[in-house]
C-alpha positions as a LaTeX table, in Angstrom:
\begin{tabular}{lrrr}
\hline
Residue & $x$ (\AA) & $y$ (\AA) & $z$ (\AA) \\
\hline
Met1 & $-0.04$ & $-0.08$ & $-0.13$ \\
Ala2 & 1.38 & 3.41 & $-0.99$ \\
Asp3 & 2.47 & 5.51 & 1.81 \\
Pro4 & $-0.21$ & 8.34 & 2.33 \\
Lys5 & 2.18 & 10.99 & 2.69 \\
Arg6 & 3.62 & 10.46 & $-0.62$ \\
Met7 & 0.32 & 10.43 & $-2.28$ \\
Pro8 & $-0.61$ & 13.89 & $-4.05$ \\
Val9 & $-3.56$ & 15.84 & $-2.65$ \\
Glu10 & $-5.97$ & 16.96 & $-5.32$ \\
Gln11 & $-7.60$ & 20.34 & $-5.16$ \\
Val12 & $-10.78$ & 22.01 & $-6.44$ \\
Leu13 & $-11.63$ & 25.55 & $-6.57$ \\
Leu14 & $-15.07$ & 26.83 & $-6.43$ \\
Glu15 & $-15.79$ & 30.31 & $-7.23$ \\
Asp16 & $-19.11$ & 32.54 & $-7.36$ \\
Gly17 & $-19.26$ & 36.27 & $-7.44$ \\
Asn18 & $-16.33$ & 37.67 & $-5.42$ \\
Met19 & $-16.30$ & 34.51 & $-3.22$ \\
Ser20 & $-14.00$ & 31.54 & $-3.62$ \\
Val21 & $-13.49$ & 28.20 & $-1.84$ \\
Ser22 & $-10.65$ & 25.59 & $-2.11$ \\
Leu23 & $-11.47$ & 21.97 & $-1.33$ \\
Leu24 & $-8.94$ & 18.90 & $-1.06$ \\
Asn25 & $-9.67$ & 15.25 & $-1.58$ \\
Tyr26 & $-7.72$ & 14.60 & 1.73 \\
Gly27 & $-10.17$ & 14.83 & 4.47 \\
Ala28 & $-12.65$ & 16.51 & 2.50 \\
Ile29 & $-11.09$ & 19.57 & 3.79 \\
Thr30 & $-12.00$ & 23.04 & 3.03 \\
Gln31 & $-8.54$ & 24.46 & 2.52 \\
Gly32 & $-9.58$ & 28.21 & 2.13 \\
Trp33 & $-12.50$ & 30.32 & 1.73 \\
Trp34 & $-12.08$ & 34.02 & 0.62 \\
Leu35 & $-14.30$ & 37.15 & 0.00 \\
Gly36 & $-12.29$ & 38.75 & $-2.59$ \\
Glu37 & $-8.98$ & 38.79 & $-0.89$ \\
Thr38 & $-9.94$ & 38.62 & 2.61 \\
Pro39 & $-9.27$ & 34.93 & 4.13 \\
Leu40 & $-12.25$ & 33.76 & 6.16 \\
Ile41 & $-10.75$ & 30.65 & 7.62 \\
Leu42 & $-7.22$ & 29.20 & 8.53 \\
Gly43 & $-5.40$ & 27.07 & 6.18 \\
Tyr44 & $-2.09$ & 25.86 & 4.80 \\
Glu45 & $-0.94$ & 27.10 & 1.46 \\
Asn46 & 0.60 & 23.76 & 0.52 \\
Pro47 & $-1.90$ & 21.11 & 0.42 \\
Gln48 & 0.57 & 18.41 & 1.46 \\
Asp49 & 0.96 & 20.15 & 4.81 \\
Tyr50 & $-2.42$ & 18.81 & 5.83 \\
Leu51 & $-1.14$ & 15.26 & 5.99 \\
Ser52 & 0.76 & 16.16 & 9.06 \\
Asp53 & $-1.83$ & 18.65 & 10.61 \\
Pro54 & $-2.65$ & 17.93 & 13.98 \\
Phe55 & $-5.54$ & 20.48 & 14.33 \\
Tyr56 & $-8.23$ & 19.12 & 11.92 \\
Leu57 & $-8.07$ & 22.48 & 9.99 \\
Gly58 & $-11.04$ & 22.57 & 7.64 \\
Ala59 & $-11.60$ & 18.66 & 7.92 \\
Met60 & $-14.87$ & 16.64 & 7.98 \\
Val61 & $-14.40$ & 14.71 & 11.16 \\
Gly62 & $-16.15$ & 11.61 & 12.08 \\
Arg63 & $-17.37$ & 8.81 & 11.94 \\
Val64 & $-18.23$ & 10.24 & 15.34 \\
Ala65 & $-17.03$ & 13.77 & 15.86 \\
Asn66 & $-15.84$ & 14.73 & 19.41 \\
Arg67 & $-15.05$ & 12.51 & 22.09 \\
Ile68 & $-16.17$ & 8.89 & 22.89 \\
Gly69 & $-15.19$ & 8.17 & 26.55 \\
Gly70 & $-13.14$ & 5.03 & 27.11 \\
Ala71 & $-12.97$ & 4.36 & 23.30 \\
Gln72 & $-16.00$ & 2.12 & 23.49 \\
Phe73 & $-19.64$ & 1.71 & 23.59 \\
Ala74 & $-22.28$ & $-0.82$ & 23.60 \\
Leu75 & $-24.65$ & $-1.26$ & 20.87 \\
Gln76 & $-27.46$ & $-4.08$ & 20.42 \\
Gly77 & $-26.00$ & $-6.00$ & 23.27 \\
Arg78 & $-22.30$ & $-5.92$ & 21.93 \\
Val79 & $-19.35$ & $-3.89$ & 23.28 \\
His80 & $-17.44$ & $-2.18$ & 20.46 \\
His81 & $-13.78$ & $-1.37$ & 21.26 \\
Leu82 & $-12.51$ & 1.79 & 19.25 \\
Thr83 & $-9.16$ & 3.10 & 18.57 \\
Ala84 & $-8.15$ & 5.37 & 21.03 \\
Asn85 & $-6.03$ & 8.65 & 19.92 \\
Glu86 & $-6.43$ & 11.02 & 23.04 \\
Gly87 & $-5.30$ & 9.10 & 25.85 \\
Pro88 & $-8.21$ & 6.49 & 26.64 \\
Thr89 & $-10.56$ & 8.49 & 24.60 \\
Thr90 & $-11.54$ & 8.18 & 20.75 \\
Leu91 & $-11.45$ & 11.75 & 19.21 \\
His92 & $-13.06$ & 12.70 & 16.07 \\
Gly93 & $-13.35$ & 9.00 & 14.92 \\
Gly94 & $-9.90$ & 8.13 & 15.90 \\
Pro95 & $-6.76$ & 7.81 & 13.76 \\
Ser96 & $-8.57$ & 6.18 & 10.96 \\
Gly97 & $-11.39$ & 8.93 & 11.03 \\
Leu98 & $-12.75$ & 10.59 & 7.83 \\
Ser99 & $-10.34$ & 13.41 & 8.23 \\
Arg100 & $-7.52$ & 11.19 & 7.62 \\
Lys101 & $-8.91$ & 9.57 & 4.30 \\
Tyr102 & $-8.55$ & 10.37 & 0.57 \\
Trp103 & $-12.14$ & 11.03 & $-0.58$ \\
Asp104 & $-13.03$ & 10.66 & $-4.29$ \\
Ile105 & $-14.07$ & 13.83 & $-5.91$ \\
Val106 & $-17.15$ & 12.47 & $-8.06$ \\
Lys107 & $-18.56$ & 15.70 & $-9.29$ \\
Thr108 & $-17.47$ & 19.42 & $-9.82$ \\
Ser109 & $-18.89$ & 22.50 & $-11.47$ \\
Pro110 & $-17.85$ & 26.14 & $-11.05$ \\
Asn111 & $-19.62$ & 26.57 & $-7.88$ \\
Gln112 & $-20.33$ & 22.90 & $-6.57$ \\
Ser113 & $-18.47$ & 19.92 & $-5.82$ \\
Val114 & $-19.31$ & 16.40 & $-4.25$ \\
Leu115 & $-16.89$ & 14.12 & $-2.49$ \\
Ser116 & $-17.59$ & 10.56 & $-1.53$ \\
Leu117 & $-16.14$ & 7.96 & 0.63 \\
Thr118 & $-16.62$ & 4.47 & 1.76 \\
Ser119 & $-15.79$ & 3.51 & 5.19 \\
Pro120 & $-15.39$ & $-0.33$ & 5.43 \\
Lys121 & $-16.86$ & $-2.61$ & 8.05 \\
Gly122 & $-15.16$ & $-2.39$ & 11.26 \\
Glu123 & $-12.98$ & 0.64 & 10.47 \\
Gly124 & $-11.66$ & 2.15 & 13.77 \\
Gly125 & $-13.81$ & $-0.32$ & 15.57 \\
Phe126 & $-17.10$ & 0.97 & 14.30 \\
Pro127 & $-19.65$ & $-1.61$ & 13.16 \\
Gly128 & $-20.86$ & $-1.74$ & 9.52 \\
Ala129 & $-19.80$ & $-0.18$ & 6.27 \\
Val130 & $-20.88$ & 3.31 & 5.68 \\
Asn131 & $-20.98$ & 5.48 & 2.51 \\
Phe132 & $-20.43$ & 9.00 & 3.07 \\
Glu133 & $-20.97$ & 11.95 & 0.52 \\
Val134 & $-20.40$ & 15.68 & 1.03 \\
His135 & $-21.98$ & 18.09 & $-1.27$ \\
Val136 & $-20.41$ & 21.60 & $-1.11$ \\
Glu137 & $-22.06$ & 24.68 & $-2.75$ \\
Leu138 & $-21.01$ & 28.28 & $-3.05$ \\
Thr139 & $-23.54$ & 30.61 & $-3.80$ \\
Cys140 & $-22.19$ & 34.09 & $-2.80$ \\
Pro141 & $-22.55$ & 35.11 & $-0.01$ \\
Arg142 & $-23.42$ & 31.54 & 1.26 \\
Leu143 & $-21.30$ & 28.38 & 1.57 \\
Ile144 & $-23.50$ & 25.34 & 2.12 \\
Tyr145 & $-22.48$ & 21.87 & 3.33 \\
Thr146 & $-24.79$ & 18.99 & 2.82 \\
Ile147 & $-23.55$ & 15.91 & 4.53 \\
Arg148 & $-24.89$ & 12.57 & 3.90 \\
Ala149 & $-23.98$ & 8.91 & 5.25 \\
Arg150 & $-25.72$ & 5.48 & 4.51 \\
Pro151 & $-24.74$ & 2.41 & 6.60 \\
Asp152 & $-25.55$ & $-1.11$ & 6.01 \\
Arg153 & $-26.27$ & $-1.69$ & 9.34 \\
Pro154 & $-26.99$ & 0.25 & 12.65 \\
Thr155 & $-23.98$ & 2.28 & 13.68 \\
Pro156 & $-23.08$ & 5.86 & 15.07 \\
Ile157 & $-22.58$ & 8.48 & 12.78 \\
Ser158 & $-22.34$ & 12.27 & 13.81 \\
Ile159 & $-19.87$ & 14.29 & 11.58 \\
Ala160 & $-18.69$ & 17.75 & 12.18 \\
Gln161 & $-17.16$ & 20.37 & 9.79 \\
His162 & $-13.90$ & 21.66 & 11.45 \\
Asn163 & $-13.27$ & 25.32 & 9.97 \\
Tyr164 & $-11.31$ & 27.77 & 11.96 \\
Tyr165 & $-13.03$ & 30.93 & 11.30 \\
Thr166 & $-11.02$ & 34.10 & 11.14 \\
Leu167 & $-13.09$ & 36.65 & 9.17 \\
Gly168 & $-9.79$ & 38.23 & 8.12 \\
Cys169 & $-8.53$ & 38.91 & 11.60 \\
Pro170 & $-4.84$ & 38.99 & 10.99 \\
Glu171 & $-3.71$ & 37.84 & 14.48 \\
Asp172 & $-6.37$ & 36.19 & 16.86 \\
Ile173 & $-10.18$ & 36.25 & 17.28 \\
Met174 & $-10.27$ & 37.67 & 20.77 \\
Asp175 & $-11.85$ & 40.73 & 19.59 \\
Cys176 & $-14.51$ & 39.32 & 17.57 \\
Arg177 & $-18.20$ & 39.42 & 18.93 \\
Leu178 & $-19.85$ & 36.00 & 19.33 \\
Arg179 & $-23.56$ & 35.15 & 19.93 \\
Leu180 & $-24.96$ & 31.62 & 20.14 \\
Arg181 & $-28.62$ & 30.49 & 20.16 \\
Ser182 & $-27.89$ & 28.88 & 23.34 \\
Asn183 & $-27.13$ & 29.32 & 27.19 \\
Arg184 & $-26.60$ & 25.65 & 28.16 \\
Val185 & $-23.57$ & 23.62 & 27.88 \\
Leu186 & $-22.73$ & 19.78 & 28.39 \\
Glu187 & $-20.77$ & 19.44 & 31.62 \\
Leu188 & $-17.35$ & 17.58 & 31.18 \\
Asp189 & $-15.49$ & 15.28 & 33.10 \\
Ala190 & $-11.68$ & 15.53 & 33.58 \\
Arg191 & $-11.01$ & 14.26 & 30.23 \\
Ser192 & $-13.36$ & 16.73 & 28.67 \\
Val193 & $-15.93$ & 14.02 & 27.90 \\
Pro194 & $-19.74$ & 14.87 & 28.73 \\
Phe195 & $-21.24$ & 12.30 & 30.92 \\
Gly196 & $-24.98$ & 13.48 & 30.97 \\
Asp197 & $-25.37$ & 16.74 & 32.97 \\
Ile198 & $-26.37$ & 19.91 & 31.17 \\
Ser199 & $-25.77$ & 23.32 & 33.02 \\
Ala200 & $-26.44$ & 26.94 & 32.26 \\
Ala201 & $-23.74$ & 28.76 & 30.60 \\
Gly202 & $-22.45$ & 31.71 & 32.74 \\
Asp203 & $-21.06$ & 30.00 & 35.61 \\
Asn204 & $-18.00$ & 28.16 & 34.54 \\
Val205 & $-18.41$ & 28.74 & 30.87 \\
Pro206 & $-18.92$ & 32.11 & 29.41 \\
Asp207 & $-22.51$ & 32.94 & 28.18 \\
Phe208 & $-23.01$ & 34.08 & 24.55 \\
Ala209 & $-26.58$ & 34.29 & 24.50 \\
Leu210 & $-26.24$ & 37.93 & 23.77 \\
Ser211 & $-23.38$ & 39.18 & 21.45 \\
Arg212 & $-20.14$ & 39.78 & 23.43 \\
Thr213 & $-16.39$ & 39.81 & 22.64 \\
Val214 & $-14.79$ & 36.28 & 22.95 \\
Gly215 & $-11.98$ & 38.13 & 25.08 \\
Ala216 & $-9.62$ & 36.73 & 27.67 \\
Glu217 & $-12.59$ & 34.89 & 29.36 \\
Gly218 & $-13.47$ & 32.99 & 26.16 \\
Arg219 & $-9.76$ & 32.10 & 25.57 \\
Glu220 & $-10.07$ & 28.60 & 26.92 \\
Leu221 & $-13.33$ & 27.97 & 25.41 \\
Asp222 & $-14.00$ & 24.29 & 24.23 \\
His223 & $-17.45$ & 23.19 & 25.02 \\
Tyr224 & $-20.45$ & 21.99 & 23.36 \\
Phe225 & $-23.40$ & 24.21 & 23.56 \\
Val226 & $-26.98$ & 22.94 & 23.30 \\
Phe227 & $-28.99$ & 25.15 & 20.81 \\
Asp228 & $-32.40$ & 26.53 & 21.98 \\
Glu229 & $-33.49$ & 25.17 & 18.64 \\
Ser230 & $-32.09$ & 24.40 & 15.22 \\
Gly231 & $-31.55$ & 27.62 & 12.97 \\
Thr232 & $-33.89$ & 28.85 & 10.41 \\
His233 & $-33.09$ & 31.35 & 7.79 \\
Asp234 & $-34.20$ & 34.01 & 10.06 \\
His235 & $-32.62$ & 32.80 & 13.10 \\
Pro236 & $-28.94$ & 31.64 & 12.85 \\
Val237 & $-27.56$ & 29.31 & 15.66 \\
Ala238 & $-24.37$ & 31.41 & 15.87 \\
Glu239 & $-23.11$ & 34.78 & 14.81 \\
Val240 & $-19.67$ & 35.90 & 14.61 \\
Thr241 & $-18.68$ & 39.46 & 13.75 \\
Ala242 & $-15.06$ & 40.74 & 13.17 \\
Pro243 & $-14.00$ & 44.28 & 14.41 \\
Ser244 & $-13.93$ & 45.10 & 10.87 \\
Gly245 & $-17.76$ & 44.53 & 10.61 \\
Leu246 & $-17.52$ & 41.26 & 8.52 \\
Arg247 & $-20.15$ & 39.03 & 9.89 \\
Met248 & $-20.70$ & 35.40 & 9.52 \\
Asn249 & $-24.21$ & 33.96 & 10.32 \\
Leu250 & $-24.11$ & 30.07 & 10.86 \\
Tyr251 & $-27.45$ & 27.87 & 10.34 \\
Ser252 & $-27.47$ & 24.30 & 11.25 \\
Asp253 & $-30.09$ & 21.59 & 11.86 \\
Gln254 & $-27.86$ & 19.94 & 14.35 \\
Pro255 & $-28.80$ & 20.00 & 18.10 \\
Gly256 & $-25.74$ & 21.66 & 19.34 \\
Ala257 & $-22.11$ & 22.61 & 18.52 \\
Gln258 & $-18.56$ & 22.43 & 19.96 \\
Val259 & $-17.32$ & 25.81 & 20.26 \\
Tyr260 & $-13.54$ & 26.20 & 20.47 \\
Ala261 & $-11.47$ & 29.24 & 20.68 \\
Gly262 & $-8.15$ & 27.52 & 19.28 \\
Ala263 & $-6.18$ & 28.09 & 22.47 \\
His264 & $-3.86$ & 24.88 & 21.70 \\
Leu265 & $-3.02$ & 25.99 & 17.99 \\
Ser266 & 0.84 & 26.24 & 17.66 \\
Gly267 & 3.58 & 26.31 & 15.23 \\
Arg268 & 2.54 & 28.37 & 12.20 \\
Phe269 & $-0.72$ & 29.47 & 13.78 \\
Ser270 & $-0.86$ & 31.47 & 17.14 \\
Pro271 & $-3.08$ & 30.36 & 19.76 \\
Cys272 & $-6.77$ & 31.62 & 19.41 \\
Ala273 & $-6.02$ & 32.51 & 15.70 \\
Gly274 & $-9.37$ & 30.97 & 14.58 \\
Leu275 & $-12.54$ & 30.01 & 16.16 \\
Cys276 & $-14.24$ & 26.74 & 15.62 \\
Ile277 & $-18.16$ & 26.34 & 15.66 \\
Glu278 & $-18.68$ & 22.53 & 14.96 \\
Pro279 & $-22.46$ & 21.43 & 14.79 \\
Ser280 & $-22.81$ & 17.93 & 15.44 \\
Gly281 & $-24.84$ & 15.37 & 17.64 \\
Tyr282 & $-24.12$ & 15.49 & 21.38 \\
Pro283 & $-20.52$ & 14.16 & 22.10 \\
Asn284 & $-20.31$ & 10.68 & 23.74 \\
Ala285 & $-24.06$ & 10.24 & 23.07 \\
Val286 & $-23.16$ & 6.54 & 22.46 \\
Asn287 & $-22.55$ & 6.13 & 26.16 \\
Val288 & $-25.20$ & 8.36 & 27.52 \\
Pro289 & $-28.90$ & 7.10 & 26.96 \\
Ala290 & $-30.39$ & 10.42 & 28.01 \\
Phe291 & $-28.74$ & 12.22 & 24.96 \\
Pro292 & $-30.22$ & 12.34 & 21.64 \\
Ser293 & $-29.32$ & 8.98 & 19.59 \\
Val294 & $-26.69$ & 9.42 & 17.04 \\
Ile295 & $-27.31$ & 5.51 & 15.85 \\
His296 & $-28.38$ & 5.44 & 12.18 \\
Thr297 & $-29.64$ & 2.69 & 10.09 \\
Pro298 & $-30.10$ & 1.78 & 6.42 \\
Asp299 & $-33.54$ & 2.90 & 6.89 \\
Asn300 & $-32.50$ & 6.03 & 8.69 \\
Pro301 & $-29.63$ & 7.38 & 7.05 \\
Tyr302 & $-27.61$ & 10.51 & 8.30 \\
Arg303 & $-27.96$ & 13.85 & 6.99 \\
Gln304 & $-26.67$ & 17.36 & 8.03 \\
Thr305 & $-26.96$ & 20.71 & 6.59 \\
Leu306 & $-24.60$ & 23.61 & 7.40 \\
Thr307 & $-24.89$ & 26.93 & 5.72 \\
Leu308 & $-22.60$ & 29.72 & 6.32 \\
Glu309 & $-23.49$ & 33.40 & 5.30 \\
Ile310 & $-21.13$ & 36.44 & 5.38 \\
Ser311 & $-22.42$ & 39.83 & 5.46 \\
Glu312 & $-21.15$ & 43.29 & 6.37 \\
Glu313 & $-22.19$ & 45.22 & 9.61 \\
Arg314 & $-22.95$ & 48.73 & 8.76 \\
Ser315 & $-21.82$ & 51.53 & 11.48 \\
\hline
\end{tabular}
């Protein structure tokens, strides 16, 4: 088998109006998103650099995004042991997750692209084979991800898109304003794994139900916020506004999102150089019966739609 680090990474450029997006077949990664010359997300200039990226920049992460405690779960009376990659925890599907795979670019046009991947039975310890498809459409000022997955048997699926949003901020996102359609967070154990309790934001985690700057208080932000309800076109689940006035509205049909201020970025990227808002199912839902189920079947396939919309705030 060829060494993945020696395989070329293919790149597709989508354009519409004064907006452009670069996609990679490795990890179904969004390498770049620009409004004119303004970069809206973090990214490496050289596509090959993503092969050793530890931060999941722009990637589709799964089969199950976020953390699964103890790297195991029970389904239909059987315990499935997963590959751990964060101590005893499985993070973002483990070392053989979707973000570490070469996808097929099956269709592309000037402003749309479709990427597909088949994950074989038992990969990473997960039951069943799953066919994944990501449809990316750029219709300025919107970038739309439609994510589908069809398993051949019951299995957990919960995917997250892992862009680090900058909205043109040259150094960090600390002065960006953030508003979330949420004032509740999942409580975490010592390994940052949710265990079932939900608490109000504002005690130990900053509350962004009203627009406020990320600031020093939000520097260590890395929590799953439970949405009050899924976003509609009139009601985004998140709003990010840069000091320049550039604003991103995020619309999602997921029950919540991990919000991460990028405190652990390093190397070419300074800490907090980008803000992640990662809609998905509840983390560790496979081990917490009270959480909404992330189990999907041939008759109940997976689907997620994520819409990002850029505008400019007038002073």
